[in-house]
Amino acid sequence: MFKLGAERKPLDTEQDLASAPTFSRLENAANNRDLYRLAQAFVEQFVASYAKPPKMIVLDMDHSEDQTHGQQELAFYNHHYQSHCYLPLFLFEGLSGKFITAALRPGKRPKGAENAMILKRVLKRLRQHWPETRILLRGDAHFANVELMQLALDDPYTDFLFGLTGNSRLKKLAEPHLERTRRLHDTRCHNARLAEQEPPQRSRTFHEIDYQARSWPQNFRTVLKAEVMGLGDNPRFVVTSLKDPAPEMLYTELYCARGQDENFIKMMKNDLASDRTSDCRFAANHMRLFFSCAAYVLHQALRTELLQGTELSRAQPSTVIIKLFKLAVRVAQYKDRIKLHLPSSCPVEALLHTITERLYRLPRPSPNTS
């Protein structure tokens, strides 16, 4: 089947595919320039996935723990995760789930300058194609640094929305709002007991507070989620350059939606083995990460282009792999054709026919296309 995908005859032993040692040599042959060009190629394919410039995209960024178990280059101990690991950076488009690019990193916590260096290159490539598309940079609290904020300020069509780590100053500003929320929670619990109903598990209100860190180039909008639960207070903060919408919608609809980015990363790790970074060389492990990224791009295209309207339109990669690829098939090669015989009780036979017809109708690239 892999030979068919490579347009070779499946039973022709003179056209065998690459062996595991050949792939190992390929992984270890990659240098820094190759990896940089591959990272750019992922950005270019992301741009090419749009027929016309979008009005807005959300650039979700997040790091993920990639545990190492050996003497891999640049694998460091990270106290937050309490493991020796890499800490790769993943960039996804938050509205569609499309993959933009990734960078394998050492296991240490990234600084703002490093994040800004990577994002600046990505934004430069995007702006070459989409000069007026609105771009929202979105991430959790360790992206709330002055370098990324300034990167957004330098572009009139770019905004940011980051989580913000609480400190003594923020907690002091939040205390009056938390006190009112505590009274609201107590009242709601009292009313529920009088009505012999289950008391609410939490109460929360949303507010804007006047706060500016010393390192910030200017005053930015800071939003507080004042949440009170049975176990205690749970204040949360976000900072943004957006003027709209209202605080509650900004937090619940815009910021909390970044949690979907973590699901995309889980697909990459659990289903597509992006954490298979067991080579001793850092560049080879980066190449392995890019193999998984390419698999995610193929899965996203398959799901959005060919599986729309089917039972797998929202399926994760592992489900697609099990139902469509891990099938028993008998390959029969003739002089003028190749037939694939499915089992008589194949449960996804109709789905395979649908996908095959859709694939057949797709325009094929010309031989001169690079």
Coordinates of C-alpha atoms in Angstrom, one line a residue:
M1 CA 0.0 0.0 0.0
F2 CA 2.9 2.4 0.7
K3 CA 4.2 1.5 -2.8
L4 CA 0.9 2.4 -4.3
G5 CA 1.0 5.7 -2.5
A6 CA 4.5 6.3 -4.1
E7 CA 3.1 5.3 -7.5
R8 CA 5.1 2.1 -7.7
K9 CA 3.9 -1.4 -8.4
P10 CA 3.3 -3.2 -5.1
L11 CA 4.6 -6.6 -6.1
D12 CA 7.7 -5.3 -8.0
T13 CA 10.7 -6.2 -5.8
E14 CA 13.0 -4.0 -7.9
Q15 CA 11.3 -0.9 -6.6
D16 CA 11.4 -1.5 -2.9
L17 CA 10.8 1.5 -0.5
A18 CA 13.3 2.9 2.0
S19 CA 14.2 0.7 4.9
A20 CA 14.5 1.7 8.6
P21 CA 18.3 2.4 8.3
T22 CA 17.6 4.6 5.3
F23 CA 15.1 6.7 7.3
S24 CA 17.6 6.9 10.2
R25 CA 20.3 8.2 7.8
L26 CA 17.7 10.7 6.5
E27 CA 16.9 12.0 10.0
N28 CA 20.6 12.3 10.9
A29 CA 21.4 14.1 7.6
A30 CA 19.3 17.1 8.4
N31 CA 21.2 20.3 9.4
N32 CA 20.0 23.6 10.8
R33 CA 19.4 25.1 7.4
D34 CA 17.3 22.2 6.3
L35 CA 15.2 22.4 9.5
Y36 CA 14.7 26.2 9.0
R37 CA 13.5 25.7 5.5
L38 CA 11.1 23.0 6.6
A39 CA 9.7 25.2 9.2
Q40 CA 9.1 27.9 6.6
A41 CA 7.5 25.3 4.3
F42 CA 4.9 24.5 7.0
V43 CA 4.0 28.2 7.1
E44 CA 3.8 28.3 3.3
Q45 CA 1.4 25.3 3.2
F46 CA -0.7 27.0 5.9
V47 CA -1.0 30.1 3.7
A48 CA -1.8 27.9 0.7
S49 CA -4.6 26.2 2.5
Y50 CA -6.7 29.4 2.1
A51 CA -8.2 30.3 -1.3
K52 CA -8.1 34.0 -0.4
P53 CA -6.7 36.0 2.5
P54 CA -8.8 35.4 5.7
K55 CA -10.2 38.4 7.5
M56 CA -8.8 37.2 10.8
I57 CA -6.7 34.3 12.2
V58 CA -5.9 33.4 15.8
L59 CA -2.3 32.3 16.3
D60 CA -2.3 29.9 19.2
M61 CA 1.0 29.2 20.8
D62 CA 2.0 26.7 23.5
H63 CA 4.9 24.6 24.7
S64 CA 4.6 20.9 25.5
E65 CA 6.6 18.6 27.6
D66 CA 8.5 16.0 25.6
Q67 CA 10.2 13.6 28.1
T68 CA 13.6 12.2 27.2
H69 CA 15.1 9.0 28.5
G70 CA 18.8 9.0 27.7
Q71 CA 21.6 11.3 26.6
Q72 CA 19.8 13.3 24.0
E73 CA 21.4 16.6 23.1
L74 CA 19.9 19.7 24.8
A75 CA 17.6 17.6 27.0
F76 CA 17.5 19.5 30.3
Y77 CA 15.8 18.9 33.7
N78 CA 12.7 21.1 34.0
H79 CA 11.6 21.6 37.6
H80 CA 8.0 22.5 36.5
Y81 CA 7.5 19.1 34.9
Q82 CA 10.1 17.4 37.2
S83 CA 11.6 15.5 34.3
H84 CA 14.4 15.7 31.7
C85 CA 12.7 16.8 28.6
Y86 CA 12.5 18.9 25.5
L87 CA 10.0 21.8 25.4
P88 CA 8.9 22.2 21.8
L89 CA 6.8 25.2 20.7
F90 CA 3.7 24.5 18.6
L91 CA 1.8 27.1 16.6
F92 CA -1.8 26.4 15.4
E93 CA -4.6 28.5 14.0
G94 CA -7.1 28.5 16.7
L95 CA -10.3 28.9 14.7
S96 CA -9.7 26.1 12.2
G97 CA -7.1 23.8 14.0
K98 CA -4.7 24.1 11.1
F99 CA -1.1 23.6 11.8
I100 CA 1.3 26.6 11.2
T101 CA 4.7 25.5 12.3
A102 CA 6.7 24.1 15.3
A103 CA 10.2 24.3 16.8
L104 CA 11.9 21.7 18.9
R105 CA 13.5 23.4 21.9
P106 CA 15.7 22.5 24.8
G107 CA 14.0 21.6 28.1
K108 CA 14.5 24.9 29.8
R109 CA 11.8 27.6 30.2
P110 CA 11.8 29.9 27.2
K111 CA 12.5 33.6 27.6
G112 CA 10.4 36.4 26.0
A113 CA 13.2 37.2 23.5
E114 CA 13.2 33.6 22.2
N115 CA 9.5 33.5 21.7
A116 CA 9.5 36.8 20.0
M117 CA 12.3 35.7 17.7
I118 CA 10.3 32.7 16.5
L119 CA 7.0 34.6 16.2
K120 CA 8.6 37.5 14.4
R121 CA 9.7 35.2 11.6
V122 CA 6.3 33.6 11.3
L123 CA 4.5 36.9 11.2
K124 CA 6.9 38.2 8.6
R125 CA 6.0 35.3 6.3
L126 CA 2.3 35.7 6.9
R127 CA 2.4 39.4 6.2
Q128 CA 4.1 38.8 2.9
H129 CA 0.9 37.1 1.8
W130 CA -1.7 38.7 4.0
P131 CA -0.8 42.3 4.7
E132 CA -4.2 43.3 6.1
T133 CA -5.4 40.2 7.9
R134 CA -6.2 40.7 11.5
I135 CA -3.9 38.4 13.6
L136 CA -4.5 37.7 17.3
L137 CA -1.6 36.2 19.3
R138 CA -3.0 34.0 22.0
G139 CA -1.2 32.1 24.8
D140 CA -1.1 31.4 28.5
A141 CA 0.7 33.4 31.1
H142 CA 4.3 32.6 30.2
F143 CA 3.8 34.4 26.9
A144 CA 2.8 37.6 28.6
N145 CA 6.2 39.3 28.2
V146 CA 7.2 42.7 26.8
E147 CA 8.9 41.3 23.7
L148 CA 5.7 39.7 22.4
M149 CA 3.6 42.7 23.4
Q150 CA 5.9 45.0 21.5
L151 CA 5.8 42.6 18.5
A152 CA 2.0 43.1 18.4
L153 CA 2.3 46.9 18.9
D154 CA 4.6 47.2 15.9
D155 CA 2.0 45.8 13.6
P156 CA -1.3 47.8 13.3
Y157 CA -3.2 44.6 12.3
T158 CA -1.9 42.4 15.2
D159 CA -3.3 42.1 18.7
F160 CA -2.5 39.9 21.7
L161 CA -4.4 38.1 24.4
F162 CA -2.3 36.4 27.1
G163 CA -2.9 35.0 30.5
L164 CA -1.3 36.9 33.4
T165 CA 0.4 35.4 36.4
G166 CA -1.0 36.8 39.7
N167 CA 1.3 38.8 42.0
S168 CA 0.8 40.8 45.2
R169 CA -0.2 43.9 43.3
L170 CA -2.8 42.1 41.2
K171 CA -4.2 40.2 44.2
K172 CA -4.6 43.5 46.1
L173 CA -6.5 45.0 43.2
A174 CA -8.6 41.9 42.9
E175 CA -9.6 41.7 46.6
P176 CA -12.6 44.2 46.5
H177 CA -14.1 42.3 43.6
L178 CA -13.5 38.9 45.2
E179 CA -15.2 40.2 48.4
R180 CA -18.3 41.1 46.5
T181 CA -18.2 37.7 44.7
R182 CA -17.9 35.9 48.1
R183 CA -21.0 37.7 49.3
L184 CA -22.8 36.8 46.0
H185 CA -21.8 33.2 46.4
D186 CA -23.0 33.1 50.1
T187 CA -26.3 34.5 49.1
R188 CA -26.8 32.0 46.3
C189 CA -25.9 29.1 48.6
H190 CA -28.3 30.4 51.2
N191 CA -31.2 30.7 48.7
A192 CA -30.5 27.3 47.4
R193 CA -30.7 25.7 50.8
L194 CA -34.0 27.6 51.5
A195 CA -35.4 26.2 48.2
E196 CA -34.0 22.7 49.1
Q197 CA -31.8 22.7 46.0
E198 CA -28.2 21.8 45.4
P199 CA -26.0 24.8 46.2
P200 CA -23.9 26.2 43.3
Q201 CA -20.4 24.9 43.1
R202 CA -19.0 28.3 42.2
S203 CA -19.8 32.0 41.6
R204 CA -17.8 34.3 39.4
T205 CA -17.8 37.8 38.1
F206 CA -15.7 39.6 35.6
H207 CA -14.0 43.0 35.9
E208 CA -11.4 45.4 34.3
I209 CA -8.7 46.5 36.7
D210 CA -6.2 49.3 36.3
Y211 CA -2.8 47.6 36.2
Q212 CA 0.5 48.2 34.4
A213 CA 3.7 46.2 35.0
R214 CA 6.9 48.2 35.0
S215 CA 8.3 46.4 32.0
W216 CA 5.2 47.1 29.8
P217 CA 5.7 49.8 27.2
Q218 CA 2.2 51.2 27.9
N219 CA -1.0 50.5 29.9
F220 CA -2.9 47.5 28.6
R221 CA -6.4 46.3 29.3
T222 CA -6.3 43.8 32.2
V223 CA -9.3 41.6 32.9
L224 CA -10.0 39.8 36.2
K225 CA -12.1 36.6 36.6
A226 CA -13.2 36.8 40.3
E227 CA -14.2 33.2 41.0
V228 CA -15.2 31.8 44.4
M229 CA -15.7 28.1 45.0
G230 CA -16.3 25.9 47.9
L231 CA -12.6 25.2 48.3
G232 CA -11.7 28.9 48.2
D233 CA -10.9 31.8 45.8
N234 CA -9.7 31.2 42.3
P235 CA -8.8 34.6 40.7
R236 CA -7.5 34.6 37.1
F237 CA -6.1 37.4 35.0
V238 CA -5.6 38.1 31.3
V239 CA -4.0 41.1 29.5
T240 CA -4.8 42.2 26.0
S241 CA -4.5 44.9 23.5
L242 CA -8.1 44.4 22.4
K243 CA -10.6 47.2 23.2
D244 CA -13.6 44.9 22.7
P245 CA -15.5 42.8 23.7
A246 CA -16.8 43.0 27.3
P247 CA -14.7 41.3 30.1
E248 CA -16.8 38.2 30.5
M249 CA -16.9 37.4 26.8
L250 CA -13.2 38.3 26.4
Y251 CA -12.3 35.7 29.0
T252 CA -14.9 32.9 28.5
E253 CA -15.2 33.1 24.7
L254 CA -11.8 34.3 23.5
Y255 CA -9.2 33.3 26.1
C256 CA -10.7 30.0 27.3
A257 CA -10.9 28.9 23.7
R258 CA -7.2 28.5 23.6
G259 CA -7.7 25.2 25.5
Q260 CA -8.5 23.6 22.2
D261 CA -4.8 24.2 21.3
E262 CA -3.9 21.7 23.9
N263 CA -6.1 19.1 22.2
F264 CA -4.3 19.6 19.0
I265 CA -1.0 19.0 20.8
K266 CA -2.4 15.9 22.4
M267 CA -3.3 14.6 18.9
M268 CA 0.2 15.3 17.8
K269 CA 1.8 13.5 20.7
N270 CA -0.5 10.6 21.5
D271 CA -1.7 9.7 18.0
L272 CA 1.2 10.9 15.7
A273 CA 4.2 10.3 18.0
S274 CA 5.7 13.7 18.0
D275 CA 7.5 12.8 21.2
R276 CA 9.5 10.0 19.5
T277 CA 12.6 12.0 20.1
S278 CA 15.0 9.3 21.2
D279 CA 17.9 10.0 18.8
C280 CA 21.0 11.2 20.4
R281 CA 21.3 14.2 18.0
F282 CA 19.1 17.3 18.5
A283 CA 18.7 18.0 14.8
A284 CA 17.6 14.4 14.1
N285 CA 14.9 14.7 16.8
H286 CA 13.8 17.9 15.3
M287 CA 13.4 16.1 12.0
R288 CA 11.3 13.4 13.7
L289 CA 9.1 16.2 15.1
F290 CA 8.5 17.5 11.6
F291 CA 7.5 14.1 10.4
S292 CA 4.7 14.1 13.0
C293 CA 3.8 17.7 12.0
A294 CA 3.5 16.6 8.4
A295 CA 1.3 13.7 9.4
Y296 CA -1.0 16.2 11.3
V297 CA -1.2 18.3 8.2
L298 CA -2.3 15.3 6.1
H299 CA -4.8 14.3 8.7
Q300 CA -6.3 17.8 8.8
A301 CA -6.6 17.9 5.0
L302 CA -8.1 14.5 4.9
R303 CA -10.7 15.3 7.6
T304 CA -11.7 18.7 6.2
E305 CA -11.5 18.0 2.5
L306 CA -12.6 14.3 2.2
L307 CA -14.4 13.3 5.4
Q308 CA -16.9 16.2 5.6
G309 CA -20.4 14.9 6.1
T310 CA -19.2 11.5 7.2
E311 CA -18.9 9.8 10.6
L312 CA -15.2 10.7 10.7
S313 CA -15.6 14.5 10.0
R314 CA -14.6 15.3 13.6
A315 CA -12.5 12.2 14.3
Q316 CA -9.0 12.3 15.9
P317 CA -6.1 10.9 14.0
S318 CA -6.1 7.6 16.0
T319 CA -9.7 6.9 15.0
V320 CA -9.0 7.6 11.3
I321 CA -6.0 5.4 11.4
I322 CA -7.8 2.5 13.0
K323 CA -11.0 2.7 10.8
L324 CA -9.4 3.6 7.4
F325 CA -5.8 2.5 7.4
K326 CA -5.5 -0.6 9.6
L327 CA -7.6 -2.8 7.4
A328 CA -6.9 -6.3 6.0
V329 CA -6.7 -5.9 2.2
R330 CA -5.7 -8.4 -0.4
V331 CA -3.6 -6.8 -3.2
A332 CA -3.9 -8.3 -6.7
Q333 CA -1.6 -7.0 -9.4
Y334 CA -2.4 -7.5 -13.1
K335 CA -0.7 -6.3 -16.2
D336 CA -3.0 -3.3 -16.7
R337 CA -4.5 -2.7 -13.2
I338 CA -4.2 -3.3 -9.5
K339 CA -7.2 -4.4 -7.4
L340 CA -7.7 -4.1 -3.7
H341 CA -10.0 -6.7 -2.3
L342 CA -11.7 -5.8 1.0
P343 CA -13.1 -8.4 3.4
S344 CA -16.7 -9.2 2.7
S345 CA -17.7 -7.9 6.1
C346 CA -15.7 -4.7 6.0
P347 CA -17.7 -2.2 8.2
V348 CA -16.3 0.9 6.4
E349 CA -16.7 -0.2 2.8
A350 CA -19.3 2.4 2.0
L351 CA -17.1 5.1 3.6
L352 CA -14.1 4.0 1.6
H353 CA -16.0 4.1 -1.6
T354 CA -17.1 7.7 -0.8
I355 CA -13.6 8.8 0.0
T356 CA -12.3 7.1 -3.2
E357 CA -14.8 8.9 -5.4
R358 CA -13.9 12.2 -3.8
L359 CA -10.2 11.6 -4.2
Y360 CA -10.8 10.7 -7.8
R361 CA -12.5 14.1 -8.5
L362 CA -9.7 16.1 -6.9
P363 CA -7.6 18.0 -9.5
R364 CA -4.1 16.4 -9.9
P365 CA -1.1 18.6 -9.8
S366 CA 0.8 19.1 -13.1
P367 CA 4.1 17.2 -13.5
N368 CA 6.0 20.5 -13.3
T369 CA 4.5 21.5 -10.0
S370 CA 7.2 21.7 -7.3

